[in-house]
Amino acid sequence: MKNTVRKKAEGLLRFIEKSPTAFHAVREFSEMLKDAGFLELSEGTQWELLPGRGYFVTRNGSSVIAFRLPEEHAGNAGTPAGFQIMAGHSDSPSFKIKENPEIRVENVYIKLNVEKYGGMLFAPWFDRPLSAAGRIIVERDGRLYSRLVDVDRDLLLIPNVAIHMNRKVNEGFAYDPQKDLLPLYGMCGEGKSFLSAVAEAAGEKEEDLRGMDLFLYNRQKGTVWGPEDCFLSAPRLDDLECAYASVLGLIAAEPAESIAVSCVFDNEEVGSTTKQGAASTFLKDTLRRITACLSGSETGSLPEGQFTRALSRSFMISADNAHALHPNHPELSDPVNRPVMNRGIVIKHNANQKYTTDGVSAALMRMMLKKAGLRYQEFLNRSNMAGGSTLGNISGTQVSLNTVDIGLPQLAMHSPYETAGTRDFGDLVTAAEMFFSLSYSETEDGGFGWK
Ligand code: ZN
């Protein structure tokens, strides 16, 4: 495998390592964007946007929208610029730590009370070192402050029951999340409490804690492996792989005729219906403000029809990983549309529109990937299998525009350690960069494409 491919993959693994939760991923994205000259905006202040510049805005510290403006814009009188939007998500299935987290067992052990965040594979969470990260809220002089925290050491473990105590476990086991999946923390009467360990890791004191959003995470580091380094495995590939590719593509792209927008939403794994999720008004609010600013009226009202006109000239890629053909279970894939790792970007289709892709958006995506010299594959679920859904059709209820669902092929989706093809990641970065440098356009004879 070429050195550059491996280097790109290692960059992704470093990013994932620094991003144990959605909060940390958004902090990392913010740092990357600032380093690349993007200016941070706040939703609570007035925006003054300059042509050719890049900006970003976060919500809840766990979702981020970054954009780069064209060098020129039409102003109030002209046709508003369209948006080239690529969206991924910052969250992954995990266990959230409950309030009053400690449970004493027989006056000997301390375990933690946790609940599921999203739908995950349980088995791979057992017998491996875990830690805790997220955000805490502390009080200081009568004010509350939010602090990111990552305990960043082997701290917890969910122990299996020995085979001798459950001889039938390998024939299938129904996990009870309140019983089987609580992590062991320590010994009663020894060492500090869990919350004081967390507070200390944030440079704070337990008595100042007023709130928390803490999650377990897998401590195993990502790795590139196999002959020719063909595979990479890491926690949270779904969907940090796509989200990171999208932000890298935006940073690398030159200003274009359209407004390039990379968004990373939190809470995809729990239905997206939070104030910062894809079902929220975050994207719509941001795009409307951009159109208003470029029309010279951020403080006044948006000129009639400008936003609708901008959306009609826009295109969105909803990027979230896809199921690759499984080496032990090829029968679980569609007979024909069965993507494999290292064979390119996946275009996802579903007749019931859980994926937004239709004939038009698929053709546009294929045209663009061809232009970039990239391979692509098609994914559909077996007709007797329900499959999942993702950002595109949810975001479409707030901001409706031509959208395609894509992803990178991976194995073991929603395991705390997932596997993907090393070559595919770089392809998505290239595709994102090309996408952000193009504009969707229509001609008077009914033709449409990129320019
Ligand atoms: Zn996902």
Short mmCIF file of C-alpha atoms and ligand atoms in Angstrom, two decimals:
data_model
loop_
_atom_site.label_atom_id
_atom_site.label_comp_id
_atom_site.label_asym_id
_atom_site.label_seq_id
_atom_site.Cartn_x
_atom_site.Cartn_y
_atom_site.Cartn_z
CA MET A 1 0.00 0.00 0.00
CA LYS A 2 1.23 3.47 -0.82
CA ASN A 3 2.71 5.43 2.02
CA THR A 4 0.30 8.33 1.47
CA VAL A 5 -2.71 6.02 1.91
CA ARG A 6 -1.33 4.71 5.17
CA LYS A 7 -0.50 8.24 6.36
CA LYS A 8 -4.06 9.40 5.71
CA ALA A 9 -5.44 6.41 7.61
CA GLU A 10 -3.10 7.12 10.54
CA GLY A 11 -4.35 10.72 10.58
CA LEU A 12 -7.89 9.39 10.91
CA LEU A 13 -6.87 7.08 13.76
CA ARG A 14 -5.21 9.96 15.62
CA PHE A 15 -8.36 12.06 15.19
CA ILE A 16 -10.54 9.22 16.53
CA GLU A 17 -8.26 8.73 19.51
CA LYS A 18 -8.63 12.40 20.44
CA SER A 19 -12.41 12.17 20.04
CA PRO A 20 -13.84 9.75 22.61
CA THR A 21 -17.21 11.56 22.58
CA ALA A 22 -19.16 13.90 20.27
CA PHE A 23 -18.03 16.85 22.44
CA HIS A 24 -14.38 15.98 21.89
CA ALA A 25 -14.90 15.40 18.15
CA VAL A 26 -16.38 18.88 17.80
CA ARG A 27 -13.54 20.38 19.80
CA GLU A 28 -11.06 18.66 17.45
CA PHE A 29 -12.96 19.88 14.38
CA SER A 30 -12.98 23.41 15.81
CA GLU A 31 -9.20 23.31 16.31
CA MET A 32 -8.63 21.98 12.77
CA LEU A 33 -10.85 24.68 11.30
CA LYS A 34 -9.19 27.47 13.30
CA ASP A 35 -5.75 26.25 12.23
CA ALA A 36 -6.96 26.42 8.62
CA GLY A 37 -8.05 30.06 9.07
CA PHE A 38 -11.79 29.51 9.62
CA LEU A 39 -13.33 32.02 12.00
CA GLU A 40 -15.62 30.90 14.81
CA LEU A 41 -19.09 32.44 14.89
CA SER A 42 -21.59 32.37 17.73
CA GLU A 43 -25.30 31.82 17.14
CA GLY A 44 -25.98 34.58 19.68
CA THR A 45 -24.16 37.42 17.90
CA GLN A 46 -24.58 39.32 14.66
CA TRP A 47 -22.69 37.88 11.70
CA GLU A 48 -20.67 39.85 9.21
CA LEU A 49 -19.39 37.51 6.55
CA LEU A 50 -16.62 38.32 4.09
CA PRO A 51 -16.36 36.84 0.58
CA GLY A 52 -13.92 33.95 0.21
CA ARG A 53 -13.66 33.41 3.97
CA GLY A 54 -14.36 30.27 5.98
CA TYR A 55 -16.45 30.22 9.17
CA PHE A 56 -17.85 27.71 11.63
CA VAL A 57 -20.51 27.65 14.31
CA THR A 58 -21.19 25.02 16.99
CA ARG A 59 -24.33 24.12 18.92
CA ASN A 60 -24.26 22.38 22.31
CA GLY A 61 -20.53 21.83 21.80
CA SER A 62 -21.43 18.57 20.04
CA SER A 63 -22.57 19.66 16.54
CA VAL A 64 -20.69 21.91 14.15
CA ILE A 65 -21.41 23.55 10.81
CA ALA A 66 -18.44 24.93 8.85
CA PHE A 67 -18.69 26.80 5.57
CA ARG A 68 -16.65 28.67 3.02
CA LEU A 69 -18.08 31.54 1.00
CA PRO A 70 -17.52 32.23 -2.70
CA GLU A 71 -15.10 35.02 -3.65
CA GLU A 72 -17.99 36.94 -5.15
CA HIS A 73 -21.69 36.99 -4.41
CA ALA A 74 -24.61 38.54 -6.20
CA GLY A 75 -25.93 40.73 -3.37
CA ASN A 76 -29.57 41.63 -2.91
CA ALA A 77 -30.45 41.93 -6.59
CA GLY A 78 -28.80 38.84 -8.08
CA THR A 79 -29.37 35.10 -7.89
CA PRO A 80 -28.20 33.82 -4.49
CA ALA A 81 -25.42 31.23 -4.37
CA GLY A 82 -26.47 27.63 -3.76
CA PHE A 83 -25.09 25.33 -1.06
CA GLN A 84 -22.90 22.24 -1.50
CA ILE A 85 -23.56 20.47 1.80
CA MET A 86 -21.93 17.35 3.19
CA ALA A 87 -23.21 15.95 6.51
CA GLY A 88 -21.94 13.32 8.93
CA HIS A 89 -22.48 12.62 12.63
CA SER A 90 -20.31 13.06 15.70
CA ASP A 91 -21.92 10.52 18.06
CA SER A 92 -21.57 6.74 18.31
CA PRO A 93 -23.41 4.10 20.32
CA SER A 94 -22.11 3.89 23.88
CA PHE A 95 -23.20 3.67 27.50
CA LYS A 96 -24.19 6.86 29.28
CA ILE A 97 -23.39 7.08 32.96
CA LYS A 98 -26.52 7.58 35.07
CA GLU A 99 -26.99 10.07 37.90
CA ASN A 100 -25.83 8.66 41.28
CA PRO A 101 -23.54 6.37 39.32
CA GLU A 102 -22.09 4.13 42.02
CA ILE A 103 -23.71 0.84 43.04
CA ARG A 104 -22.20 -1.19 45.91
CA VAL A 105 -22.14 -4.95 45.45
CA GLU A 106 -22.15 -7.09 48.61
CA ASN A 107 -20.17 -4.32 50.34
CA VAL A 108 -17.15 -5.43 48.34
CA TYR A 109 -17.19 -3.99 44.84
CA ILE A 110 -18.32 -0.70 43.31
CA LYS A 111 -19.87 -0.85 39.87
CA LEU A 112 -21.37 1.93 37.79
CA ASN A 113 -24.99 2.40 36.80
CA VAL A 114 -25.14 3.02 33.04
CA GLU A 115 -27.74 2.98 30.28
CA LYS A 116 -27.55 2.41 26.55
CA TYR A 117 -26.97 5.33 24.21
CA GLY A 118 -28.07 4.15 20.77
CA GLY A 119 -28.25 0.58 19.50
CA MET A 120 -24.98 -1.31 19.88
CA LEU A 121 -23.52 -4.78 19.74
CA PHE A 122 -23.13 -5.75 23.41
CA ALA A 123 -20.64 -8.62 23.25
CA PRO A 124 -17.51 -6.66 22.23
CA TRP A 125 -17.92 -4.28 25.20
CA PHE A 126 -16.97 -7.07 27.62
CA ASP A 127 -13.52 -7.80 29.09
CA ARG A 128 -11.69 -4.80 27.72
CA PRO A 129 -10.40 -1.69 29.44
CA LEU A 130 -12.84 1.22 29.24
CA SER A 131 -12.72 4.81 30.35
CA ALA A 132 -15.17 7.68 30.75
CA ALA A 133 -15.38 11.01 28.91
CA GLY A 134 -17.86 13.75 28.09
CA ARG A 135 -18.68 17.05 29.75
CA ILE A 136 -19.33 18.14 33.28
CA ILE A 137 -20.99 21.30 34.56
CA VAL A 138 -19.32 22.95 37.54
CA GLU A 139 -20.37 25.89 39.70
CA ARG A 140 -17.97 28.69 40.46
CA ASP A 141 -18.96 31.94 42.28
CA GLY A 142 -22.62 31.39 41.53
CA ARG A 143 -22.09 30.72 37.82
CA LEU A 144 -22.13 27.44 35.90
CA TYR A 145 -19.37 26.40 33.52
CA SER A 146 -19.17 23.52 31.08
CA ARG A 147 -15.91 21.53 31.02
CA LEU A 148 -14.80 18.78 28.68
CA VAL A 149 -13.39 15.78 30.46
CA ASP A 150 -11.60 12.61 29.47
CA VAL A 151 -10.32 10.46 32.31
CA ASP A 152 -7.90 9.00 29.72
CA ARG A 153 -6.72 5.92 31.57
CA ASP A 154 -7.93 2.35 31.99
CA LEU A 155 -10.66 2.90 34.54
CA LEU A 156 -13.53 0.45 34.08
CA LEU A 157 -14.31 -3.01 32.72
CA ILE A 158 -17.47 -5.04 32.07
CA PRO A 159 -16.56 -8.60 33.11
CA ASN A 160 -18.06 -11.64 31.41
CA VAL A 161 -19.46 -14.55 33.42
CA ALA A 162 -17.11 -17.54 33.19
CA ILE A 163 -18.04 -20.29 30.74
CA HIS A 164 -18.26 -22.68 33.74
CA MET A 165 -21.09 -20.61 35.18
CA ASN A 166 -23.04 -20.33 31.96
CA ARG A 167 -22.27 -23.35 29.78
CA LYS A 168 -24.83 -22.38 27.16
CA VAL A 169 -23.64 -18.83 26.59
CA ASN A 170 -22.14 -19.69 23.18
CA GLU A 171 -25.51 -20.90 21.95
CA GLY A 172 -26.91 -17.37 22.22
CA PHE A 173 -27.48 -15.07 25.18
CA ALA A 174 -30.11 -12.42 25.90
CA TYR A 175 -28.29 -9.52 27.58
CA ASP A 176 -30.07 -7.54 30.28
CA PRO A 177 -28.57 -4.00 30.15
CA GLN A 178 -29.44 -3.30 33.79
CA LYS A 179 -27.74 -6.50 34.95
CA ASP A 180 -25.10 -7.78 32.54
CA LEU A 181 -23.59 -4.54 31.24
CA LEU A 182 -22.65 -2.54 34.34
CA PRO A 183 -18.90 -1.84 34.50
CA LEU A 184 -16.79 -2.65 37.53
CA TYR A 185 -15.13 0.46 38.99
CA GLY A 186 -13.36 -0.42 42.27
CA MET A 187 -13.36 -1.84 45.79
CA CYS A 188 -15.60 -0.47 48.54
CA GLY A 189 -13.77 1.83 50.91
CA GLU A 190 -10.68 2.05 48.74
CA GLY A 191 -9.59 5.00 46.63
CA LYS A 192 -11.60 7.95 45.43
CA SER A 193 -15.18 7.98 44.22
CA PHE A 194 -15.88 7.74 40.50
CA LEU A 195 -17.14 11.33 40.32
CA SER A 196 -14.15 12.69 42.14
CA ALA A 197 -11.88 10.85 39.65
CA VAL A 198 -13.83 12.50 36.83
CA ALA A 199 -13.75 15.95 38.44
CA GLU A 200 -10.02 15.62 39.08
CA ALA A 201 -9.37 14.69 35.43
CA ALA A 202 -11.05 17.99 34.48
CA GLY A 203 -9.04 19.92 37.09
CA GLU A 204 -12.18 20.41 39.19
CA LYS A 205 -13.58 19.27 42.55
CA GLU A 206 -16.41 16.79 43.05
CA GLU A 207 -18.31 19.19 45.33
CA ASP A 208 -18.53 21.74 42.50
CA LEU A 209 -20.20 19.27 40.09
CA ARG A 210 -23.72 20.32 39.08
CA GLY A 211 -24.34 18.28 35.94
CA MET A 212 -22.79 15.69 33.63
CA ASP A 213 -23.05 14.00 30.24
CA LEU A 214 -20.52 11.19 30.56
CA PHE A 215 -20.06 8.15 28.34
CA LEU A 216 -17.99 4.99 28.41
CA TYR A 217 -15.46 4.50 25.64
CA ASN A 218 -13.24 1.68 24.43
CA ARG A 219 -9.56 2.23 25.29
CA GLN A 220 -8.21 0.06 22.48
CA LYS A 221 -6.35 2.20 19.96
CA GLY A 222 -7.02 2.07 16.24
CA THR A 223 -4.70 0.07 14.01
CA VAL A 224 -3.89 -0.46 10.32
CA TRP A 225 -3.48 -4.16 9.60
CA GLY A 226 -3.49 -7.01 7.08
CA PRO A 227 -1.33 -7.68 4.00
CA GLU A 228 -0.53 -4.37 2.30
CA ASP A 229 -2.13 -2.64 5.31
CA CYS A 230 -5.50 -3.16 3.66
CA PHE A 231 -7.72 -2.83 6.75
CA LEU A 232 -8.11 -0.38 9.57
CA SER A 233 -9.92 -1.00 12.82
CA ALA A 234 -10.86 1.58 15.44
CA PRO A 235 -13.64 2.70 17.73
CA ARG A 236 -16.31 5.06 16.29
CA LEU A 237 -15.49 4.66 12.57
CA ASP A 238 -19.25 5.15 12.18
CA ASP A 239 -19.37 8.02 11.63
CA LEU A 240 -16.16 9.84 12.49
CA GLU A 241 -14.61 8.43 9.30
CA CYS A 242 -17.10 10.30 7.09
CA ALA A 243 -17.29 13.38 9.32
CA TYR A 244 -13.50 13.77 9.39
CA ALA A 245 -13.27 13.26 5.59
CA SER A 246 -15.91 15.94 5.08
CA VAL A 247 -14.11 18.54 7.22
CA LEU A 248 -10.73 17.70 5.63
CA GLY A 249 -12.31 18.11 2.18
CA LEU A 250 -13.76 21.48 3.12
CA ILE A 251 -10.42 22.73 4.43
CA ALA A 252 -8.62 21.56 1.28
CA ALA A 253 -11.14 22.98 -1.20
CA GLU A 254 -10.69 26.39 -2.86
CA PRO A 255 -13.55 28.92 -2.71
CA ALA A 256 -16.09 28.06 -5.42
CA GLU A 257 -19.22 29.56 -6.96
CA SER A 258 -21.40 27.84 -4.36
CA ILE A 259 -21.22 28.00 -0.59
CA ALA A 260 -19.41 24.88 0.68
CA VAL A 261 -20.91 23.55 3.92
CA SER A 262 -19.66 20.70 6.07
CA CYS A 263 -21.93 19.75 8.96
CA VAL A 264 -21.43 17.25 11.72
CA PHE A 265 -24.52 16.52 13.83
CA ASP A 266 -24.81 14.94 17.24
CA ASN A 267 -27.47 12.42 18.29
CA GLU A 268 -27.87 10.52 15.01
CA GLU A 269 -27.73 7.28 16.98
CA VAL A 270 -30.77 8.23 19.05
CA GLY A 271 -33.00 9.63 16.31
CA SER A 272 -31.56 13.15 15.74
CA THR A 273 -34.46 14.94 17.45
CA THR A 274 -32.40 17.13 19.81
CA LYS A 275 -31.74 20.86 19.52
CA GLN A 276 -28.38 20.07 17.91
CA GLY A 277 -29.43 16.98 15.88
CA ALA A 278 -30.12 16.67 12.17
CA ALA A 279 -33.86 17.04 12.86
CA SER A 280 -33.28 20.41 14.56
CA THR A 281 -33.33 23.84 12.94
CA PHE A 282 -29.52 24.16 13.24
CA LEU A 283 -28.79 23.69 9.54
CA LYS A 284 -31.78 25.73 8.36
CA ASP A 285 -31.02 28.56 10.78
CA THR A 286 -27.39 28.64 9.64
CA LEU A 287 -28.11 28.51 5.90
CA ARG A 288 -30.79 31.22 6.19
CA ARG A 289 -28.38 33.48 8.05
CA ILE A 290 -25.72 32.95 5.41
CA THR A 291 -28.17 33.81 2.62
CA ALA A 292 -29.34 36.87 4.56
CA CYS A 293 -25.76 38.05 5.15
CA LEU A 294 -24.85 37.61 1.49
CA SER A 295 -28.00 39.50 0.52
CA GLY A 296 -26.76 42.33 2.73
CA SER A 297 -29.50 42.04 5.35
CA GLU A 298 -28.38 39.98 8.33
CA THR A 299 -30.05 42.47 10.67
CA GLY A 300 -33.18 42.89 8.56
CA SER A 301 -35.45 40.32 6.98
CA LEU A 302 -34.37 37.84 4.35
CA PRO A 303 -35.44 39.12 0.92
CA GLU A 304 -38.52 37.25 -0.30
CA GLY A 305 -37.67 34.00 -2.04
CA GLN A 306 -33.88 34.33 -1.73
CA PHE A 307 -33.53 31.29 0.53
CA THR A 308 -35.82 29.11 -1.59
CA ARG A 309 -33.91 30.16 -4.69
CA ALA A 310 -30.62 29.31 -2.98
CA LEU A 311 -31.90 25.85 -1.97
CA SER A 312 -33.11 25.10 -5.49
CA ARG A 313 -29.49 25.47 -6.60
CA SER A 314 -28.14 23.28 -3.79
CA PHE A 315 -27.13 19.67 -3.24
CA MET A 316 -26.51 17.62 -0.13
CA ILE A 317 -24.45 14.51 0.56
CA SER A 318 -25.51 12.63 3.68
CA ALA A 319 -22.39 10.60 4.54
CA ASP A 320 -22.67 7.72 6.99
CA ASN A 321 -20.95 4.36 6.81
CA ALA A 322 -22.43 1.37 4.99
CA HIS A 323 -22.38 -2.40 5.57
CA ALA A 324 -19.62 -4.20 3.66
CA LEU A 325 -19.97 -7.80 2.54
CA HIS A 326 -19.21 -9.93 5.62
CA PRO A 327 -16.54 -12.62 5.10
CA ASN A 328 -18.43 -15.16 7.24
CA HIS A 329 -21.92 -14.11 6.19
CA PRO A 330 -22.12 -13.20 2.52
CA GLU A 331 -25.74 -14.42 2.61
CA LEU A 332 -26.70 -11.31 4.60
CA SER A 333 -25.95 -8.98 1.67
CA ASP A 334 -28.13 -8.23 -1.34
CA PRO A 335 -27.42 -10.72 -4.15
CA VAL A 336 -25.99 -8.01 -6.41
CA ASN A 337 -25.55 -4.71 -4.57
CA ARG A 338 -23.01 -5.85 -2.01
CA PRO A 339 -20.20 -3.35 -1.43
CA VAL A 340 -16.82 -4.57 -0.25
CA MET A 341 -14.03 -2.79 1.60
CA ASN A 342 -11.30 -1.06 -0.45
CA ARG A 343 -13.47 -0.87 -3.59
CA GLY A 344 -14.68 2.70 -3.21
CA ILE A 345 -17.44 4.93 -1.93
CA VAL A 346 -20.89 3.41 -1.46
CA ILE A 347 -24.10 4.99 -2.79
CA LYS A 348 -26.99 3.88 -0.57
CA HIS A 349 -30.52 3.29 -1.86
CA ASN A 350 -33.82 2.36 -0.23
CA ALA A 351 -37.26 2.23 -1.88
CA ASN A 352 -38.93 3.49 1.32
CA GLN A 353 -36.55 6.47 1.31
CA LYS A 354 -34.78 5.73 4.58
CA TYR A 355 -31.94 6.83 2.35
CA THR A 356 -32.68 9.97 0.37
CA THR A 357 -30.97 8.77 -2.81
CA ASP A 358 -33.11 8.75 -5.96
CA GLY A 359 -32.28 8.32 -9.63
CA VAL A 360 -31.39 12.00 -9.98
CA SER A 361 -29.14 12.35 -6.94
CA ALA A 362 -27.45 8.98 -7.64
CA ALA A 363 -26.67 10.02 -11.22
CA LEU A 364 -25.24 13.33 -10.01
CA MET A 365 -23.09 11.56 -7.43
CA ARG A 366 -21.80 9.03 -9.97
CA MET A 367 -20.99 11.84 -12.40
CA MET A 368 -19.00 13.66 -9.74
CA LEU A 369 -17.09 10.57 -8.56
CA LYS A 370 -16.21 9.73 -12.15
CA LYS A 371 -14.96 13.26 -12.65
CA ALA A 372 -12.73 12.79 -9.59
CA GLY A 373 -11.46 9.46 -10.98
CA LEU A 374 -12.94 7.56 -8.01
CA ARG A 375 -14.63 4.18 -7.88
CA TYR A 376 -18.06 3.66 -6.40
CA GLN A 377 -20.38 0.83 -5.41
CA GLU A 378 -24.09 0.53 -4.71
CA PHE A 379 -25.73 -0.63 -1.48
CA LEU A 380 -29.24 -1.89 -0.92
CA ASN A 381 -30.51 -4.01 1.94
CA ARG A 382 -31.83 -7.46 1.18
CA SER A 383 -35.54 -7.15 0.41
CA ASN A 384 -36.33 -9.27 3.48
CA MET A 385 -34.27 -7.09 5.84
CA ALA A 386 -35.27 -3.73 7.33
CA GLY A 387 -31.86 -2.02 7.59
CA GLY A 388 -31.10 1.29 9.27
CA SER A 389 -31.65 4.92 8.45
CA THR A 390 -29.49 8.02 8.78
CA LEU A 391 -29.20 11.80 8.58
CA GLY A 392 -30.36 12.66 5.08
CA ASN A 393 -34.08 12.01 5.24
CA ILE A 394 -34.29 13.49 8.77
CA SER A 395 -32.45 16.69 7.86
CA GLY A 396 -34.65 16.88 4.72
CA THR A 397 -37.71 17.59 6.86
CA GLN A 398 -36.08 20.91 7.88
CA VAL A 399 -34.09 21.79 4.77
CA SER A 400 -35.48 20.08 1.69
CA LEU A 401 -33.13 19.73 -1.23
CA ASN A 402 -31.66 17.21 -3.63
CA THR A 403 -29.77 14.71 -1.45
CA VAL A 404 -27.79 11.51 -1.87
CA ASP A 405 -26.89 9.04 0.88
CA ILE A 406 -23.38 7.63 0.72
CA GLY A 407 -20.89 6.02 3.07
CA LEU A 408 -17.75 3.92 3.31
CA PRO A 409 -18.03 0.14 3.51
CA GLN A 410 -17.34 -1.29 6.97
CA LEU A 411 -17.81 -4.38 9.11
CA ALA A 412 -19.29 -4.74 12.60
CA MET A 413 -21.25 -1.49 12.58
CA HIS A 414 -22.05 -0.34 16.15
CA SER A 415 -19.38 -2.50 17.72
CA PRO A 416 -16.99 -0.46 19.93
CA TYR A 417 -14.27 -1.60 17.49
CA GLU A 418 -15.21 -1.42 13.81
CA THR A 419 -13.30 -2.33 10.64
CA ALA A 420 -13.05 -0.59 7.28
CA GLY A 421 -10.87 -0.55 4.14
CA THR A 422 -7.72 1.57 4.43
CA ARG A 423 -7.92 2.78 0.81
CA ASP A 424 -11.52 4.00 1.01
CA PHE A 425 -10.93 6.78 3.52
CA GLY A 426 -8.62 8.79 1.24
CA ASP A 427 -11.15 8.40 -1.59
CA LEU A 428 -13.81 10.10 0.49
CA VAL A 429 -11.49 13.01 1.34
CA THR A 430 -10.81 13.46 -2.39
CA ALA A 431 -14.54 13.22 -3.19
CA ALA A 432 -15.38 15.80 -0.51
CA GLU A 433 -12.76 18.23 -1.80
CA MET A 434 -14.09 17.89 -5.35
CA PHE A 435 -17.72 18.24 -4.20
CA PHE A 436 -16.96 21.47 -2.35
CA SER A 437 -15.29 22.96 -5.43
CA LEU A 438 -18.30 22.31 -7.71
CA SER A 439 -21.77 23.83 -8.04
CA TYR A 440 -25.03 22.18 -8.94
CA SER A 441 -26.50 23.76 -12.05
CA GLU A 442 -29.48 23.45 -14.38
CA THR A 443 -29.75 24.58 -17.98
CA GLU A 444 -32.81 25.92 -19.81
CA ASP A 445 -33.21 22.74 -21.87
CA GLY A 446 -33.82 20.75 -18.64
CA GLY A 447 -30.28 19.48 -18.33
CA PHE A 448 -28.57 19.39 -14.94
CA GLY A 449 -25.11 18.61 -13.65
CA TRP A 450 -22.04 20.17 -12.10
CA LYS A 451 -20.03 23.16 -13.04
ZN ZN B 1 -23.77 6.26 11.43
#
